[in-house]
CSV table of C-alpha atoms in Angstrom, one decimal:
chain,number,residue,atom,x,y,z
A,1,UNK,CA,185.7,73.1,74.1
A,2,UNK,CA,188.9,72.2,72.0
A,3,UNK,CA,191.4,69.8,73.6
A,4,UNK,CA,193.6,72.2,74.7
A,5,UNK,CA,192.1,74.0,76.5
A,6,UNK,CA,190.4,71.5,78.5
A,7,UNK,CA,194.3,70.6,79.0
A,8,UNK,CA,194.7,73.9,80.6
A,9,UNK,CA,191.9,74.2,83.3
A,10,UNK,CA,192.8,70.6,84.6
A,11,UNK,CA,196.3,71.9,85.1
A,12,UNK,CA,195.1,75.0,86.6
A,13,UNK,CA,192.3,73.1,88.8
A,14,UNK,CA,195.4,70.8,89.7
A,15,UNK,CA,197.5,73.8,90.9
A,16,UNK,CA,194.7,75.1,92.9
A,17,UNK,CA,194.2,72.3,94.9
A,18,UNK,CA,197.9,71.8,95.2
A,19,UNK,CA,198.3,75.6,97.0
A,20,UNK,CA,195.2,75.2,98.8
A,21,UNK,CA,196.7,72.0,100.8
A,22,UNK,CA,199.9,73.4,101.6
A,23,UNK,CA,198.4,76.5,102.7
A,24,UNK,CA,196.1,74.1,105.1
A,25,UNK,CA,199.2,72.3,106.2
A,26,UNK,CA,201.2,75.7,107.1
A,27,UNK,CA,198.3,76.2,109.0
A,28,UNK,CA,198.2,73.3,111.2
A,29,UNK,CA,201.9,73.5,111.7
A,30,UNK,CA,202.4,76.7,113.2
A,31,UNK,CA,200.8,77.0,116.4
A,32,UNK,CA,199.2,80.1,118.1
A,33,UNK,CA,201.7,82.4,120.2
A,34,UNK,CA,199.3,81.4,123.3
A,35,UNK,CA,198.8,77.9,122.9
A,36,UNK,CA,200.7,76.3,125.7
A,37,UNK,CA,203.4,73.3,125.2
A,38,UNK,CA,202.0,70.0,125.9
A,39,UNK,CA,203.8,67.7,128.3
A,40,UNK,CA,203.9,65.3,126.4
A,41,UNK,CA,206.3,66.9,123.9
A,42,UNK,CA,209.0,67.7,126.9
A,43,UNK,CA,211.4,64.0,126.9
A,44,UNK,CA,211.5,62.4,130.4
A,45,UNK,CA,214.7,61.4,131.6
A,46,UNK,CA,217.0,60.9,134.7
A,47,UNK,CA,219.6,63.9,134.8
A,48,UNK,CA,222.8,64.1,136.9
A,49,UNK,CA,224.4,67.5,138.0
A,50,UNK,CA,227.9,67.9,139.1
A,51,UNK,CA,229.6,70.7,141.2
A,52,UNK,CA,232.8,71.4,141.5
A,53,UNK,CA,234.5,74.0,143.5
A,54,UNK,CA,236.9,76.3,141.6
A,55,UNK,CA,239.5,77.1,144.2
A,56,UNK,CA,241.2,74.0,145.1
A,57,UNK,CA,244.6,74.1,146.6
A,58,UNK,CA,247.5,71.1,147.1
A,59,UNK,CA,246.7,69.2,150.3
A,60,UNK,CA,243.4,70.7,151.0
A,61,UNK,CA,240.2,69.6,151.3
A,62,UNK,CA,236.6,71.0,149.6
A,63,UNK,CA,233.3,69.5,148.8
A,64,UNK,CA,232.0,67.4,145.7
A,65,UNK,CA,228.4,67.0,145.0
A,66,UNK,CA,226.3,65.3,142.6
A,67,UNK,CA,222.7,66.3,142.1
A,68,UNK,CA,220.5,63.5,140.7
A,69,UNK,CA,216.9,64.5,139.0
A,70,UNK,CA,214.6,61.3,138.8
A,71,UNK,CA,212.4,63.2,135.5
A,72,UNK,CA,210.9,59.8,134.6
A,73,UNK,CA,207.6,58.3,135.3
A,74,UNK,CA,208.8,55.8,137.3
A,75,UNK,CA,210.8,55.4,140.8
A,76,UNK,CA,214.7,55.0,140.0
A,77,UNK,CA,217.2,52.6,141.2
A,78,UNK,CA,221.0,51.9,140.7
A,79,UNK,CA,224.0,53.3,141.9
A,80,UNK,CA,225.3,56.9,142.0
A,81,UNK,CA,229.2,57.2,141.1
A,82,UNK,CA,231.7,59.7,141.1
A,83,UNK,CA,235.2,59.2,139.9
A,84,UNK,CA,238.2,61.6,140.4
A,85,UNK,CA,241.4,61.2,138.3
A,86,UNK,CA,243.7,61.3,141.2
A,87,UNK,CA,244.5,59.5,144.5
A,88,UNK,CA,242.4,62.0,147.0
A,89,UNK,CA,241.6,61.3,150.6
A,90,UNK,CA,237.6,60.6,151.4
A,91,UNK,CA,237.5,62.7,154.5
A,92,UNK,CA,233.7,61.8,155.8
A,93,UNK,CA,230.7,60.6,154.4
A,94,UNK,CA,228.4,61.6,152.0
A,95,UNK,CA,225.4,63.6,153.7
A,96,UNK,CA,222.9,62.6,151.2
A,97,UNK,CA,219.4,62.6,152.0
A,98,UNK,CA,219.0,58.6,151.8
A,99,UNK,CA,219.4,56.1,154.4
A,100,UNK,CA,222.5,54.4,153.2
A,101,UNK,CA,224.6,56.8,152.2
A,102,UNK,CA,228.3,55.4,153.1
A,103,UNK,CA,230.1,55.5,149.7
A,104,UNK,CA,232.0,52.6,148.4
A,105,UNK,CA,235.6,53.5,147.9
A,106,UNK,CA,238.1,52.2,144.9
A,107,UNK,CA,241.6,53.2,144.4
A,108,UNK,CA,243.1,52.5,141.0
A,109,UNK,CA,246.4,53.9,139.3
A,110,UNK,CA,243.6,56.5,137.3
A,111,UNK,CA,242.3,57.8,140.1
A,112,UNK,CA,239.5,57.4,142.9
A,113,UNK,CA,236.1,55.9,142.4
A,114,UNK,CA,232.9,56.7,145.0
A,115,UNK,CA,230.1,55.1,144.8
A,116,UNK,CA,226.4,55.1,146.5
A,117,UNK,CA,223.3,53.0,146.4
A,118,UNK,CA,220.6,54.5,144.3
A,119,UNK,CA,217.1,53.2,146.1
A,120,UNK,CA,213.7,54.0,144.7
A,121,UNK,CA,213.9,58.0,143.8
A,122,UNK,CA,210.6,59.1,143.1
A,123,UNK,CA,209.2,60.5,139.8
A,124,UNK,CA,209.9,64.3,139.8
A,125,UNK,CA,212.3,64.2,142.7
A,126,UNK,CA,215.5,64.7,143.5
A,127,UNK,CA,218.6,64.1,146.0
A,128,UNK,CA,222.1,65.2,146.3
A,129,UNK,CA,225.0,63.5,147.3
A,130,UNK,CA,228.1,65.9,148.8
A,131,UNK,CA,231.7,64.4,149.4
A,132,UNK,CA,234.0,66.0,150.9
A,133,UNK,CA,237.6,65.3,150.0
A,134,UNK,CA,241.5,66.2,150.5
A,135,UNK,CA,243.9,66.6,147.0
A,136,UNK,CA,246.9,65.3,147.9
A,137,UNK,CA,250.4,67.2,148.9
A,138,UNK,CA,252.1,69.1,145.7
A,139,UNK,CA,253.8,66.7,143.7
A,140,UNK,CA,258.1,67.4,143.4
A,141,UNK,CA,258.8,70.9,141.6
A,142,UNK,CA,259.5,69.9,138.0
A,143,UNK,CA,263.0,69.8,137.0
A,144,UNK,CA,264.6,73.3,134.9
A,145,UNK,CA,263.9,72.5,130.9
A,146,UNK,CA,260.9,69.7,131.2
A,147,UNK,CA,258.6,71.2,128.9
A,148,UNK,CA,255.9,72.2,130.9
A,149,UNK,CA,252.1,71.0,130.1
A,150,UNK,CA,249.5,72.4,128.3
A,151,UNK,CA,246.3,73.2,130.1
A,152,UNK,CA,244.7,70.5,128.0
A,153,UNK,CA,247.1,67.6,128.8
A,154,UNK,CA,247.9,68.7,132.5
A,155,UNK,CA,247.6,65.9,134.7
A,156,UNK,CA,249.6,67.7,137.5
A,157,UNK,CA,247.7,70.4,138.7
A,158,UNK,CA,243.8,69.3,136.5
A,159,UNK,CA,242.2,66.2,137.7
A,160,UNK,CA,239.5,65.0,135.8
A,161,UNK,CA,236.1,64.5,137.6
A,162,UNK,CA,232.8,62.5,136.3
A,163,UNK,CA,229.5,61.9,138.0
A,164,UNK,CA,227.4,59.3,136.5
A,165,UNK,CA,223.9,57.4,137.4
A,166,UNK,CA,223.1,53.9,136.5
A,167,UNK,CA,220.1,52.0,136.8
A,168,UNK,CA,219.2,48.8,138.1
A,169,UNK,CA,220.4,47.0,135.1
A,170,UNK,CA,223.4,48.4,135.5
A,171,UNK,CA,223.1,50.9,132.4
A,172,UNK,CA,224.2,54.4,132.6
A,173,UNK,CA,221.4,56.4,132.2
A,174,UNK,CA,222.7,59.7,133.3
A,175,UNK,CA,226.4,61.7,132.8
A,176,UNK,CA,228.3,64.9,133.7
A,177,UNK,CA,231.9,65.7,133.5
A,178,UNK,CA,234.3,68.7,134.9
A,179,UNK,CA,237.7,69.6,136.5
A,180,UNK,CA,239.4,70.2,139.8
A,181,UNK,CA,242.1,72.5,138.7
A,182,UNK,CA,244.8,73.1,141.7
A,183,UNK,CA,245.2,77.2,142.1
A,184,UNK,CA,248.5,78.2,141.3
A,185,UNK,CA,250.8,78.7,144.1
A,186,UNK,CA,248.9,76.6,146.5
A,187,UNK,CA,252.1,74.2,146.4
A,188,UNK,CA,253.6,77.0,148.6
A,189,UNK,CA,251.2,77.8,150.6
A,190,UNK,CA,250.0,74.1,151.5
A,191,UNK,CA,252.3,71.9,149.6
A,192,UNK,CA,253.2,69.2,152.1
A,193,UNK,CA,254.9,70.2,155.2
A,194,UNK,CA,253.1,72.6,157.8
A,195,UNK,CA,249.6,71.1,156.6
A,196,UNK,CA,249.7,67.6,155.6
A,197,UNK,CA,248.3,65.3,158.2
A,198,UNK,CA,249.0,61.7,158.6
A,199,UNK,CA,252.2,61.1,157.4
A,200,UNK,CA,253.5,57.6,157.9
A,201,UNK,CA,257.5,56.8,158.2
A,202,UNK,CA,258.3,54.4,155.8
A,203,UNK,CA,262.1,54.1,154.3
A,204,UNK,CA,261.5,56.5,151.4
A,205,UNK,CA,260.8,59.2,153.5
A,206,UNK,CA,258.1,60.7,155.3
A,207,UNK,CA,255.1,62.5,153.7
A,208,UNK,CA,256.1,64.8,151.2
A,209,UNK,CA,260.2,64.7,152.4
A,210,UNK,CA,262.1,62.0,150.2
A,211,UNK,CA,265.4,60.7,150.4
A,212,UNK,CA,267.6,62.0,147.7
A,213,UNK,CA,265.7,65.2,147.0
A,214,UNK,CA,266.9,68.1,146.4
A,215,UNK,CA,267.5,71.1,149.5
A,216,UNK,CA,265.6,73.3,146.8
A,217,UNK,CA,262.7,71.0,146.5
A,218,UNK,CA,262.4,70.8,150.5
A,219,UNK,CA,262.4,74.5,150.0
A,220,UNK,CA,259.8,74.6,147.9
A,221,UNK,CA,257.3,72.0,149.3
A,222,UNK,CA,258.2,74.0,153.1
A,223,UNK,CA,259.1,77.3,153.2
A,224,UNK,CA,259.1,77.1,156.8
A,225,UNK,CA,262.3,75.2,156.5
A,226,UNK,CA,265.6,76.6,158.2
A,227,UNK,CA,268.9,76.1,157.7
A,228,UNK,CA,270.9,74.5,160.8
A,229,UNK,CA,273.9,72.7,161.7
A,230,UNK,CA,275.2,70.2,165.1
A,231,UNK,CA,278.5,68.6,165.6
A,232,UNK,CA,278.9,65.5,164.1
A,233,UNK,CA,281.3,62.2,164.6
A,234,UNK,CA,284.5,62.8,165.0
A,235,UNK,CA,284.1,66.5,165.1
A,236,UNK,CA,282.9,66.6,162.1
A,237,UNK,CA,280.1,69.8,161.1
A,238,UNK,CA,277.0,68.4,159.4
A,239,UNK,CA,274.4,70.5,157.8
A,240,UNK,CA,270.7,70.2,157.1
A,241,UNK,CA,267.2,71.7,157.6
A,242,UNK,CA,264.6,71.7,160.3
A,243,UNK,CA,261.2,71.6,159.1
A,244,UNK,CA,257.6,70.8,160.9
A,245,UNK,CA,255.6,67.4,159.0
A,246,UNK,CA,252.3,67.7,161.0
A,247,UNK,CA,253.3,69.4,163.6
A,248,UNK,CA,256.4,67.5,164.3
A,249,UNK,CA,259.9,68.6,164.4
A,250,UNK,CA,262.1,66.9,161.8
A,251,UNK,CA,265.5,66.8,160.7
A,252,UNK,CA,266.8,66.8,157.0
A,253,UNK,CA,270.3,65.5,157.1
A,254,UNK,CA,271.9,67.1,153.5
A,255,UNK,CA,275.0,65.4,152.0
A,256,UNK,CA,276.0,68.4,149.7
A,257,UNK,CA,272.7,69.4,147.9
A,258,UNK,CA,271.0,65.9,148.3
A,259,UNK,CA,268.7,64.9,151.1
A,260,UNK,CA,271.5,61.8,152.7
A,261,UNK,CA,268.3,61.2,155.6
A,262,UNK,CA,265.6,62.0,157.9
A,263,UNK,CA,265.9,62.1,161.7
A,264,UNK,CA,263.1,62.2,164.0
A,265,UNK,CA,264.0,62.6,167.7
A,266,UNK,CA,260.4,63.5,169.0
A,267,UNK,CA,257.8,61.3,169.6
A,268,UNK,CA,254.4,61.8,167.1
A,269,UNK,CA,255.5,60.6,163.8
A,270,UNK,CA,255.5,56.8,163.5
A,271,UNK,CA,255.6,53.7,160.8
A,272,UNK,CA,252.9,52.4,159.2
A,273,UNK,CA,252.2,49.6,161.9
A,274,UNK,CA,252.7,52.5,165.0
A,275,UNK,CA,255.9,52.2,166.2
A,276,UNK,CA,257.7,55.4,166.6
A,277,UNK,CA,259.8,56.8,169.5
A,278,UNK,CA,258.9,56.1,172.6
A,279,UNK,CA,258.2,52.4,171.5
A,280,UNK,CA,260.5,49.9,173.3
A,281,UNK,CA,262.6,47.0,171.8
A,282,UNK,CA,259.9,44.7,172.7
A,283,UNK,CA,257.0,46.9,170.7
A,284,UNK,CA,259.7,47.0,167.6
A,285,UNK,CA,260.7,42.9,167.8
A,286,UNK,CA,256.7,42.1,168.3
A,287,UNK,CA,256.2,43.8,165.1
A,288,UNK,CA,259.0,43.2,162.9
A,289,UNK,CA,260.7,40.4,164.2
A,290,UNK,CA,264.3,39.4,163.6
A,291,UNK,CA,266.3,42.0,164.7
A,292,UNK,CA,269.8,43.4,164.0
A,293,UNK,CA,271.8,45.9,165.8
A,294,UNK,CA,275.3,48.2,165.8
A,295,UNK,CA,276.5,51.3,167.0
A,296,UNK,CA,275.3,54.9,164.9
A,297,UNK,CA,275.3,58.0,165.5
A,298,UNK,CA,276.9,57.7,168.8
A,299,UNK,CA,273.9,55.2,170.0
A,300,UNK,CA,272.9,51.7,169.9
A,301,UNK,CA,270.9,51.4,166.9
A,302,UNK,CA,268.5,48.4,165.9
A,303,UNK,CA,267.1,47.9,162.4
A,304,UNK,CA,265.0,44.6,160.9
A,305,UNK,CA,264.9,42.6,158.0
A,306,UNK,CA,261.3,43.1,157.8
A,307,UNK,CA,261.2,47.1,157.6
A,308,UNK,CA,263.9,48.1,155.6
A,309,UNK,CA,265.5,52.0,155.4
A,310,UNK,CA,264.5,52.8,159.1
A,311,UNK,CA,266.6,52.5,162.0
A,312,UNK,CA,265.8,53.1,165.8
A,313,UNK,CA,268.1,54.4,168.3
A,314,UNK,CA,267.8,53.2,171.5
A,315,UNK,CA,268.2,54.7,175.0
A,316,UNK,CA,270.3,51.7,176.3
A,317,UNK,CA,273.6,52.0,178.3
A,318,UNK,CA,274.7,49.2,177.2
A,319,UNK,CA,278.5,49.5,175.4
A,320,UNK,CA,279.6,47.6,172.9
A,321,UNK,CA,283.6,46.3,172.8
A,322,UNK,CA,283.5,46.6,168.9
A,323,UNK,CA,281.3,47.0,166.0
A,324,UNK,CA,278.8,44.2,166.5
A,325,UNK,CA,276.4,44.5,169.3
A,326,UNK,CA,274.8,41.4,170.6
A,327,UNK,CA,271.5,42.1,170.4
A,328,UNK,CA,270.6,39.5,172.6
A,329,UNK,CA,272.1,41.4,175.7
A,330,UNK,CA,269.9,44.5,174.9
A,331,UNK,CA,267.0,44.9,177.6
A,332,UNK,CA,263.6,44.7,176.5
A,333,UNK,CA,262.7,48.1,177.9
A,334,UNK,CA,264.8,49.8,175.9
A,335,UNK,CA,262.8,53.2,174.5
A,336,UNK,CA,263.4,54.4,170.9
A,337,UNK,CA,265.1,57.8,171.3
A,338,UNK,CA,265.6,58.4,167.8
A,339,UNK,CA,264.9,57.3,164.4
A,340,UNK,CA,266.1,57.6,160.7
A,341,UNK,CA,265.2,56.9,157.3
A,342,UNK,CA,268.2,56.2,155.4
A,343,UNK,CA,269.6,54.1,152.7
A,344,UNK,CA,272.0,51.4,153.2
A,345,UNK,CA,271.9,47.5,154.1
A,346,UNK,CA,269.1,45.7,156.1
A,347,UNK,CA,270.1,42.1,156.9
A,348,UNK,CA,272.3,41.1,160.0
A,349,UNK,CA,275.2,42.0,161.1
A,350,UNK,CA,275.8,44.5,158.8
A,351,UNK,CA,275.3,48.1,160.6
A,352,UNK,CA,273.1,50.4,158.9
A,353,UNK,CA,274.7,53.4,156.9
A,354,UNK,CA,274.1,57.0,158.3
C-alpha cells in the first residue's frame, strides 16, 4: 500500500471516531422527555415576597406584607425588614405567625424602617409578616407653573417600598422591591381635614392647616370648609373659614388671601404636652413655666417663653387698667376658653399679635 493512501484511511479512521464521540456526547446530553428533574439541580435559597396594595389614598391606612420562604436546608435566622420611603404611621403590630412579632420602628428623613426578629424558620417553611400602616395627609397643592413630576422621579404621590431578609451574620440573603402609589384625587377626598386623626397644636399650625397658607390650599386639603364672618375689634368685619380637624370645630382667621391664624374655642384639640382648652392656668404654668400675659381679642390672654406661636385665652374677670396685665394677680383656676396659633413675639411683656 503506497504512502498515500495509507495517509488517507488514517484521516478517514480519524474522522470516524471524531463523529462517533460527539454523536455519543449529543446523546448523553439531551435527556428523555420523561425523565424527571433531579432535586438536586433546583438552587436552594431563602426568598422574600412583598405585597403591596394598589389603591392607597392620602391619610389612609392599608396593609403591608412580606412573605419569607426558608428554601434552604437548614433553619434560618436574622431579621426581617421593610423600609417605606416616607414618614407613615405604624398603626398595630405585625400579626406574624412567630412569638415576637413587635416591629422595631426607625424614622429617618428617607423614610420609615420596620423591622422583625427572624428566629429559626424551618427548611421548606414559610411565614408572613402584615403591617398595617397610615400615609400621611396630602402634602400642600403645588404652586401654578412648578413643573410637575414625572412618574419616575415622583416622590409626592410614589413612595418607594423594599422588603429584605438577613441572616444571622447580618448578610442580606433575600430582596424585593415595589411602590405605594397615592390614587389620584385621594388629596380631596381624605387629604387632611375631616379624616386626619391626632393632630397636635403646635405654633405652625395644626395638622394639615398652616399659618400663611393660602384660602385655596385650605380649600383644597378641606372641601368641607365654609366661608364665615363675626364682628371684630372695634367694629371691625373679619373673615375666615370654618373647617372640622378631627372632628373638631376650627377657625381660619384670613388676612386677605393668607391664613393670619387659627382659633380653637372647643375643647378636643390640644399641644403636644396636653394642654388645650379647658386646661387652667395652673395646668399651662406646670408645663411651660414663665408666663406672660395682656389683653387680645377682647380677653385676657397668656402666652410662654417655652411654647412659642400659641396663646390661651382665659375665662378670668379680672380687668386690666392698661396694656400690661400682672400676671401675678390672675387666679390659678382660671380655664382656657380659647386658643390661637399665631405669629408674633413670645417673651414678656410684650402682648402677642392677633
Amino acid at each position: 500500500m503506497t504512502g498515500a493512501r495509507r495517509g488517507v484511511l488514517v484521516r478517514m479512521g480519524l474522522m470516524m471516531g471524531i463523529a462517533l464521540m460527539t454523536g455519543a456526547c449529543r446523546d448523553r446530553a439531551a435527556p428523555r422527555a420523561d425523565e424527571p428533574v433531579r432535586l438536586d439541580s433546583v438552587p436552594r435559597r431563602v426568598e422574600a415576597r412583598l405585597y403591596v396594595a394598589r389603591d392607597w389614598a392620602w391619610n389612609e391606612e392599608d396593609t403591608l406584607r412580606v412573605t419569607v420562604v426558608n428554601a434552604t436546608e437548614q433553619p434560618l435566622s436574622g431579621q426581617v425588614n421593610l423600609f417605606v420611603g416616607g414618614r407613615v404611621e405604624v398603626l398595630v403590630d405585625s400579626a406574624a405567625a412567630l412569638a415576637d412579632s413587635t416591629p422595631r420602628r426607625e424614622l429617618s428623613a428617607e423614610g420609615t424602617r420596620l423591622s422583625w426578629p427572624l428566629a429559626a424558620l424551618a427548611p421548606g417553611a414559610s411565614t408572613e409578616f402584615r403591617q398595617a400602616v397610615r400615609m400621611p395627609p396630602a402634602p400642600a397643592p403645588a404652586r401654578a407653573g412648578r413643573r410637575s413630576a414625572s412618574a419616575a422621579t415622583d416622590t409626592m404621590t410614589r413612595f418607594s417600598v423594599r422588603a429584605w431578609v438577613t441572616g444571622a451574620d447580618g448578610k442580606e440573603v433575600a430582596t424585593a422591591r415595589d411602590s405605594i402609589l397615592i390614587r389620584r384625587g385621594s388629596e380631596v377626598v381624605a387629604g387632611g381635614c375631616g379624616g386626619v386623626k391626632d393632630v397636635a397644636v403646635t405654633r405652625y399650625g395644626i395638622g394639615p392647616l398652616r399659618l400663611d397658607m393660602k384660602s385655596a390650599d385650605v380649600r383644597t386639603l378641606c372641601p368641607e370648609a365654609r366661608d364665615t364672618t363675626w364682628p371684630g375689634p372695634e367694629g371691625m368685619t373679619e373673615r375666615g373659614m370654618a373647617v372640622r380637624l378631627a372632628g373638631n370645630p376650627v377657625l381660619v382667621v384670613l388676612n386677605g388671601q393668607t391664613v393670619q391664624r387659627i382659633q380653637v374655642d372647643t375643647a378636643g384639640l390640644r399641644t403636644g404636652v396636653g394642654v388645650g382648652v379647658g386646661s387652667t392656668l395652673a395646668d399651662l404654668r406646670g408645663r411651660y413655666g414663665r408666663t406672660c400675659a395682656g389683653q387680645g381679642e377682647g380677653q385676657i390672654a397668656v402666652w410662654f417663653p417655652a411654647a412659642p406661636g400659641v396663646s390661651f385665652g382665659l375665662d378670668s374677670t379680672a380687668v386690666a387698667a392698661g396694656p400690661q396685665v400682672d400676671v401675678e394677680t390672675l387666679p390659678e383656676t382660671a380655664r382656657v376658653e380659647r386658643m390661637w396659633v399665631r405669629a408674633g413675639t413670645d417673651d414678656c411683656p410684650a402682648r402677642p399679635e392677633s
